[in-house]
């Protein structure tokens, strides 16, 4: 196969192998129509999923994170779901995250007394203000249990199975609302002139919950931003619909049936009698 000058002897090679070595294209003279084949897919057809898998292959050990998936709920502002995702993924500009990039800053939480380190777990879960807020809502919802991580806190809320559809709707969205209000209150204390105020956080959470319920059930009106009133309303299950059939019942002969249209605000009545 090789000559004395270490050159390939093309005459001694099979035609197929010689064609591969020379990189000669196959003959284009054919009766069949050329069809493009997308090799990354099994059926040879191009799909966006196969292109994404080619550019960003998924690891074999990667599984779907149900906690992150449940952060995205309908009738909930996108900013709240996005913040919950950033909290769980540790993508907030707190001191513990910035320290990984070489930034050493004074670490002091301004929402707690005594103040602690400015880290994600302290701001949203372990800090005195965060614990007080979570305890207030978990006790009002009769949710028991100790939680050592923020994921366990969220999972505990989502694991509840209340009978009221409106209460279930609330339990799946309230954790993201609490995280959002804790973060906005923390930012106001750090970058503004606000001071730690527990009642303010509760009021803002109740306001956001009332607006969230109104977006789902607008016919019920906007509830007042009082947490006790909201819990009493959702426990009654006001979101349930009651269907009452209305039928015309004919009367026996010789009788007259009068349909009355009442206007209580004006104190008037009207009746129509036909022959």
Tab-separated table of C-alpha atoms in Angstrom:
chain	number	residue	atom	x	y	z
A	1	UNK	CA	0.000	0.000	0.000
A	2	UNK	CA	2.990	2.288	0.535
A	3	UNK	CA	5.753	2.933	-1.934
A	4	UNK	CA	9.416	3.357	-1.098
A	5	UNK	CA	8.950	7.115	-0.716
A	6	UNK	CA	6.176	6.531	1.876
A	7	UNK	CA	3.475	7.668	-0.545
A	8	UNK	CA	0.159	5.803	-0.743
A	9	UNK	CA	-0.099	3.442	-3.697
A	10	UNK	CA	-3.530	4.340	-5.032
A	11	UNK	CA	-3.536	1.447	-7.479
A	12	UNK	CA	-3.385	-1.103	-4.649
A	13	UNK	CA	-6.361	0.283	-2.720
A	14	UNK	CA	-10.019	-0.718	-3.187
A	15	UNK	CA	-12.136	1.870	-5.005
A	16	UNK	CA	-14.382	2.532	-1.966
A	17	UNK	CA	-11.457	3.190	0.344
A	18	UNK	CA	-9.735	5.251	-2.307
A	19	UNK	CA	-12.857	7.398	-2.682
A	20	UNK	CA	-12.892	8.080	1.072
A	21	UNK	CA	-9.216	8.991	1.121
A	22	UNK	CA	-9.580	11.355	-1.778
A	23	UNK	CA	-12.781	12.789	-0.315
A	24	UNK	CA	-14.433	12.408	-3.659
A	25	UNK	CA	-18.145	13.219	-3.577
A	26	UNK	CA	-20.502	10.440	-4.673
A	27	UNK	CA	-21.971	10.471	-8.117
A	28	UNK	CA	-24.881	12.867	-8.523
A	29	UNK	CA	-26.281	10.981	-11.481
A	30	UNK	CA	-29.356	9.282	-10.019
A	31	UNK	CA	-33.053	8.932	-10.710
A	32	UNK	CA	-33.954	9.630	-7.065
A	33	UNK	CA	-34.628	13.082	-5.677
A	34	UNK	CA	-32.075	14.264	-3.145
A	35	UNK	CA	-33.570	14.456	0.349
A	36	UNK	CA	-31.741	16.263	3.171
A	37	UNK	CA	-31.194	14.121	6.249
A	38	UNK	CA	-30.832	15.654	9.713
A	39	UNK	CA	-28.509	13.202	11.410
A	40	UNK	CA	-29.002	14.341	15.058
A	41	UNK	CA	-32.623	13.118	14.980
A	42	UNK	CA	-33.680	9.489	14.705
A	43	UNK	CA	-36.093	10.013	11.803
A	44	UNK	CA	-33.788	12.303	9.818
A	45	UNK	CA	-36.086	15.323	10.154
A	46	UNK	CA	-35.047	18.651	11.615
A	47	UNK	CA	-36.623	19.687	14.912
A	48	UNK	CA	-35.842	22.483	17.323
A	49	UNK	CA	-35.579	19.972	20.160
A	50	UNK	CA	-32.854	18.014	18.368
A	51	UNK	CA	-30.991	21.229	17.522
A	52	UNK	CA	-31.129	22.304	21.176
A	53	UNK	CA	-29.892	18.878	22.265
A	54	UNK	CA	-27.013	19.197	19.796
A	55	UNK	CA	-25.978	22.649	21.009
A	56	UNK	CA	-26.774	22.165	24.706
A	57	UNK	CA	-26.713	18.450	25.495
A	58	UNK	CA	-28.570	17.388	28.594
A	59	UNK	CA	-26.728	15.487	31.259
A	60	UNK	CA	-27.809	11.936	31.916
A	61	UNK	CA	-28.194	12.586	35.633
A	62	UNK	CA	-30.282	15.727	35.119
A	63	UNK	CA	-33.844	15.342	36.358
A	64	UNK	CA	-36.751	17.735	36.430
A	65	UNK	CA	-36.866	19.908	39.521
A	66	UNK	CA	-40.492	19.912	40.663
A	67	UNK	CA	-39.881	22.696	43.182
A	68	UNK	CA	-38.667	25.072	40.481
A	69	UNK	CA	-41.516	24.019	38.210
A	70	UNK	CA	-44.158	24.852	40.806
A	71	UNK	CA	-42.831	28.374	41.197
A	72	UNK	CA	-44.571	29.293	37.947
A	73	UNK	CA	-48.288	29.586	38.665
A	74	UNK	CA	-51.142	31.161	36.731
A	75	UNK	CA	-52.710	34.416	37.948
A	76	UNK	CA	-49.444	35.222	39.733
A	77	UNK	CA	-47.252	38.145	38.612
A	78	UNK	CA	-44.244	37.005	36.626
A	79	UNK	CA	-41.875	39.005	38.817
A	80	UNK	CA	-42.819	36.929	41.873
A	81	UNK	CA	-42.276	33.588	40.149
A	82	UNK	CA	-38.997	34.811	38.690
A	83	UNK	CA	-37.760	35.971	42.095
A	84	UNK	CA	-38.637	32.608	43.683
A	85	UNK	CA	-36.643	30.881	40.938
A	86	UNK	CA	-33.668	33.190	41.581
A	87	UNK	CA	-33.838	32.541	45.322
A	88	UNK	CA	-33.816	28.759	44.901
A	89	UNK	CA	-31.044	28.947	42.302
A	90	UNK	CA	-28.993	31.362	44.449
A	91	UNK	CA	-28.896	34.059	41.782
A	92	UNK	CA	-29.394	37.154	43.882
A	93	UNK	CA	-26.715	39.816	44.553
A	94	UNK	CA	-26.271	38.940	48.221
A	95	UNK	CA	-22.897	38.908	49.944
A	96	UNK	CA	-22.540	35.118	49.971
A	97	UNK	CA	-23.101	34.992	46.203
A	98	UNK	CA	-20.800	37.937	45.477
A	99	UNK	CA	-18.065	36.362	47.613
A	100	UNK	CA	-17.787	33.530	45.089
A	101	UNK	CA	-16.728	36.108	42.501
A	102	UNK	CA	-14.075	37.625	44.752
A	103	UNK	CA	-16.066	40.549	46.164
A	104	UNK	CA	-15.638	40.903	49.925
A	105	UNK	CA	-18.292	43.273	51.278
A	106	UNK	CA	-19.550	44.043	54.795
A	107	UNK	CA	-22.216	41.472	55.580
A	108	UNK	CA	-25.043	42.838	57.695
A	109	UNK	CA	-28.776	42.214	57.367
A	110	UNK	CA	-30.812	45.344	58.050
A	111	UNK	CA	-34.175	43.634	58.575
A	112	UNK	CA	-33.408	41.650	61.706
A	113	UNK	CA	-32.618	42.496	65.292
A	114	UNK	CA	-29.979	41.534	66.116
A	115	UNK	CA	-28.688	41.783	62.527
A	116	UNK	CA	-27.141	38.727	60.932
A	117	UNK	CA	-25.123	37.961	57.829
A	118	UNK	CA	-26.543	39.036	54.505
A	119	UNK	CA	-27.011	35.623	52.901
A	120	UNK	CA	-29.964	34.172	51.022
A	121	UNK	CA	-30.944	31.654	53.695
A	122	UNK	CA	-30.897	34.329	56.389
A	123	UNK	CA	-32.935	36.879	54.439
A	124	UNK	CA	-35.687	34.497	53.334
A	125	UNK	CA	-35.761	31.754	55.977
A	126	UNK	CA	-33.495	31.819	59.033
A	127	UNK	CA	-33.548	35.521	59.892
A	128	UNK	CA	-35.719	36.768	62.732
A	129	UNK	CA	-37.977	38.787	60.416
A	130	UNK	CA	-38.327	35.949	57.903
A	131	UNK	CA	-39.120	33.412	60.641
A	132	UNK	CA	-41.716	35.735	62.102
A	133	UNK	CA	-43.427	36.212	58.741
A	134	UNK	CA	-43.448	32.499	57.859
A	135	UNK	CA	-44.706	31.580	61.337
A	136	UNK	CA	-47.580	34.052	61.076
A	137	UNK	CA	-48.904	32.562	57.846
A	138	UNK	CA	-48.246	28.906	58.667
A	139	UNK	CA	-50.084	29.204	61.980
A	140	UNK	CA	-53.048	30.929	60.342
A	141	UNK	CA	-53.204	28.108	57.772
A	142	UNK	CA	-52.771	25.417	60.483
A	143	UNK	CA	-49.609	24.063	58.855
A	144	UNK	CA	-47.312	22.379	61.340
A	145	UNK	CA	-43.759	21.128	61.160
A	146	UNK	CA	-40.205	22.417	61.416
A	147	UNK	CA	-38.331	23.387	58.270
A	148	UNK	CA	-34.568	23.566	57.931
A	149	UNK	CA	-34.407	24.760	54.322
A	150	UNK	CA	-36.419	27.042	52.091
A	151	UNK	CA	-37.245	24.176	49.752
A	152	UNK	CA	-38.851	22.265	52.592
A	153	UNK	CA	-40.923	25.334	53.473
A	154	UNK	CA	-42.283	25.620	49.941
A	155	UNK	CA	-42.863	21.882	49.627
A	156	UNK	CA	-44.828	21.892	52.880
A	157	UNK	CA	-47.230	24.499	51.538
A	158	UNK	CA	-47.675	22.692	48.226
A	159	UNK	CA	-48.252	19.339	49.935
A	160	UNK	CA	-51.485	20.553	51.557
A	161	UNK	CA	-54.739	19.145	50.161
A	162	UNK	CA	-57.564	21.367	51.403
A	163	UNK	CA	-61.141	20.735	50.349
A	164	UNK	CA	-61.741	24.312	49.307
A	165	UNK	CA	-60.619	24.997	45.758
A	166	UNK	CA	-59.886	28.610	46.604
A	167	UNK	CA	-57.786	27.601	49.602
A	168	UNK	CA	-55.767	25.218	47.428
A	169	UNK	CA	-55.317	28.052	44.931
A	170	UNK	CA	-53.983	30.227	47.745
A	171	UNK	CA	-51.556	27.626	49.144
A	172	UNK	CA	-49.882	27.185	45.746
A	173	UNK	CA	-49.226	30.916	45.322
A	174	UNK	CA	-48.743	32.339	48.793
A	175	UNK	CA	-45.076	31.206	49.227
A	176	UNK	CA	-43.959	33.150	46.137
A	177	UNK	CA	-45.860	36.224	47.334
A	178	UNK	CA	-44.179	36.008	50.750
A	179	UNK	CA	-40.725	35.712	49.171
A	180	UNK	CA	-41.410	38.750	47.006
A	181	UNK	CA	-42.606	40.941	49.874
A	182	UNK	CA	-39.679	39.907	52.094
A	183	UNK	CA	-37.264	40.852	49.319
A	184	UNK	CA	-38.891	44.208	48.539
A	185	UNK	CA	-38.954	45.059	52.250
A	186	UNK	CA	-35.301	44.087	52.580
A	187	UNK	CA	-34.357	46.211	49.555
A	188	UNK	CA	-36.288	49.183	50.973
A	189	UNK	CA	-34.398	48.897	54.260
A	190	UNK	CA	-31.002	48.543	52.575
A	191	UNK	CA	-31.256	51.004	49.705
A	192	UNK	CA	-33.996	53.308	51.016
A	193	UNK	CA	-34.973	54.927	54.273
A	194	UNK	CA	-37.431	52.234	55.418
A	195	UNK	CA	-37.154	50.492	58.763
A	196	UNK	CA	-38.023	46.890	59.643
A	197	UNK	CA	-41.806	46.690	59.868
A	198	UNK	CA	-43.506	43.330	60.345
A	199	UNK	CA	-47.045	44.701	60.001
A	200	UNK	CA	-46.132	46.313	56.686
A	201	UNK	CA	-45.040	42.974	55.228
A	202	UNK	CA	-48.264	41.279	56.358
A	203	UNK	CA	-50.355	44.068	54.841
A	204	UNK	CA	-48.560	43.913	51.500
A	205	UNK	CA	-48.854	40.115	51.366
A	206	UNK	CA	-52.587	40.356	52.068
A	207	UNK	CA	-52.955	42.988	49.344
A	208	UNK	CA	-51.118	40.833	46.791
A	209	UNK	CA	-53.193	37.772	47.744
A	210	UNK	CA	-56.424	39.749	47.370
A	211	UNK	CA	-55.379	40.894	43.891
A	212	UNK	CA	-54.352	37.364	42.936
A	213	UNK	CA	-57.733	35.933	43.978
A	214	UNK	CA	-59.515	38.731	42.113
A	215	UNK	CA	-57.660	37.864	38.902
A	216	UNK	CA	-58.919	34.287	39.205
A	217	UNK	CA	-62.457	35.059	40.415
A	218	UNK	CA	-63.285	38.640	39.346
A	219	UNK	CA	-67.008	38.164	39.995
A	220	UNK	CA	-66.387	37.977	43.742
A	221	UNK	CA	-64.939	41.466	43.911
A	222	UNK	CA	-61.692	42.638	45.462
A	223	UNK	CA	-61.252	41.468	49.040
A	224	UNK	CA	-60.030	43.918	51.705
A	225	UNK	CA	-56.297	43.621	52.510
A	226	UNK	CA	-56.908	42.002	55.883
A	227	UNK	CA	-55.514	38.509	56.306
A	228	UNK	CA	-58.219	37.331	58.719
A	229	UNK	CA	-60.955	38.363	56.280
A	230	UNK	CA	-59.176	36.675	53.370
A	231	UNK	CA	-58.730	33.387	55.248
A	232	UNK	CA	-62.371	33.372	56.310
A	233	UNK	CA	-63.411	33.985	52.712
A	234	UNK	CA	-61.255	31.263	51.148
A	235	UNK	CA	-62.164	28.685	53.802
A	236	UNK	CA	-65.822	29.056	52.873
A	237	UNK	CA	-64.894	27.979	49.381
A	238	UNK	CA	-66.500	30.933	47.641
A	239	UNK	CA	-64.883	29.848	44.415
A	240	UNK	CA	-67.321	26.970	44.011
A	241	UNK	CA	-70.122	27.354	41.521
A	242	UNK	CA	-73.666	26.359	42.311
A	243	UNK	CA	-75.911	25.443	39.403
A	244	UNK	CA	-79.649	25.847	40.033
A	245	UNK	CA	-82.046	24.750	37.263
A	246	UNK	CA	-84.887	27.155	36.471
A	247	UNK	CA	-87.882	25.688	34.678
A	248	UNK	CA	-91.326	26.931	33.730
A	249	UNK	CA	-93.955	24.971	35.630
A	250	UNK	CA	-97.343	25.140	33.861
A	251	UNK	CA	-100.374	25.674	36.076
A	252	UNK	CA	-103.690	23.879	35.805
A	253	UNK	CA	-106.489	25.435	33.785
A	254	UNK	CA	-108.492	28.341	35.169
A	255	UNK	CA	-105.515	29.930	36.963
A	256	UNK	CA	-103.329	32.926	36.195
A	257	UNK	CA	-99.572	33.048	36.775
A	258	UNK	CA	-97.956	36.442	37.203
A	259	UNK	CA	-94.195	37.031	36.648
A	260	UNK	CA	-93.033	39.832	38.920
A	261	UNK	CA	-89.983	42.018	38.165
A	262	UNK	CA	-88.789	43.650	41.389
A	263	UNK	CA	-86.594	46.732	41.757
A	264	UNK	CA	-85.644	46.871	45.455
A	265	UNK	CA	-83.594	50.073	45.193
A	266	UNK	CA	-86.588	52.062	43.959
A	267	UNK	CA	-89.206	50.158	45.943
A	268	UNK	CA	-91.353	49.411	42.885
A	269	UNK	CA	-93.021	46.298	41.505
A	270	UNK	CA	-94.389	45.495	38.073
A	271	UNK	CA	-96.608	42.709	36.754
A	272	UNK	CA	-97.874	41.727	33.306
A	273	UNK	CA	-101.165	39.901	32.756
A	274	UNK	CA	-101.959	38.540	29.296
A	275	UNK	CA	-105.033	36.892	27.881
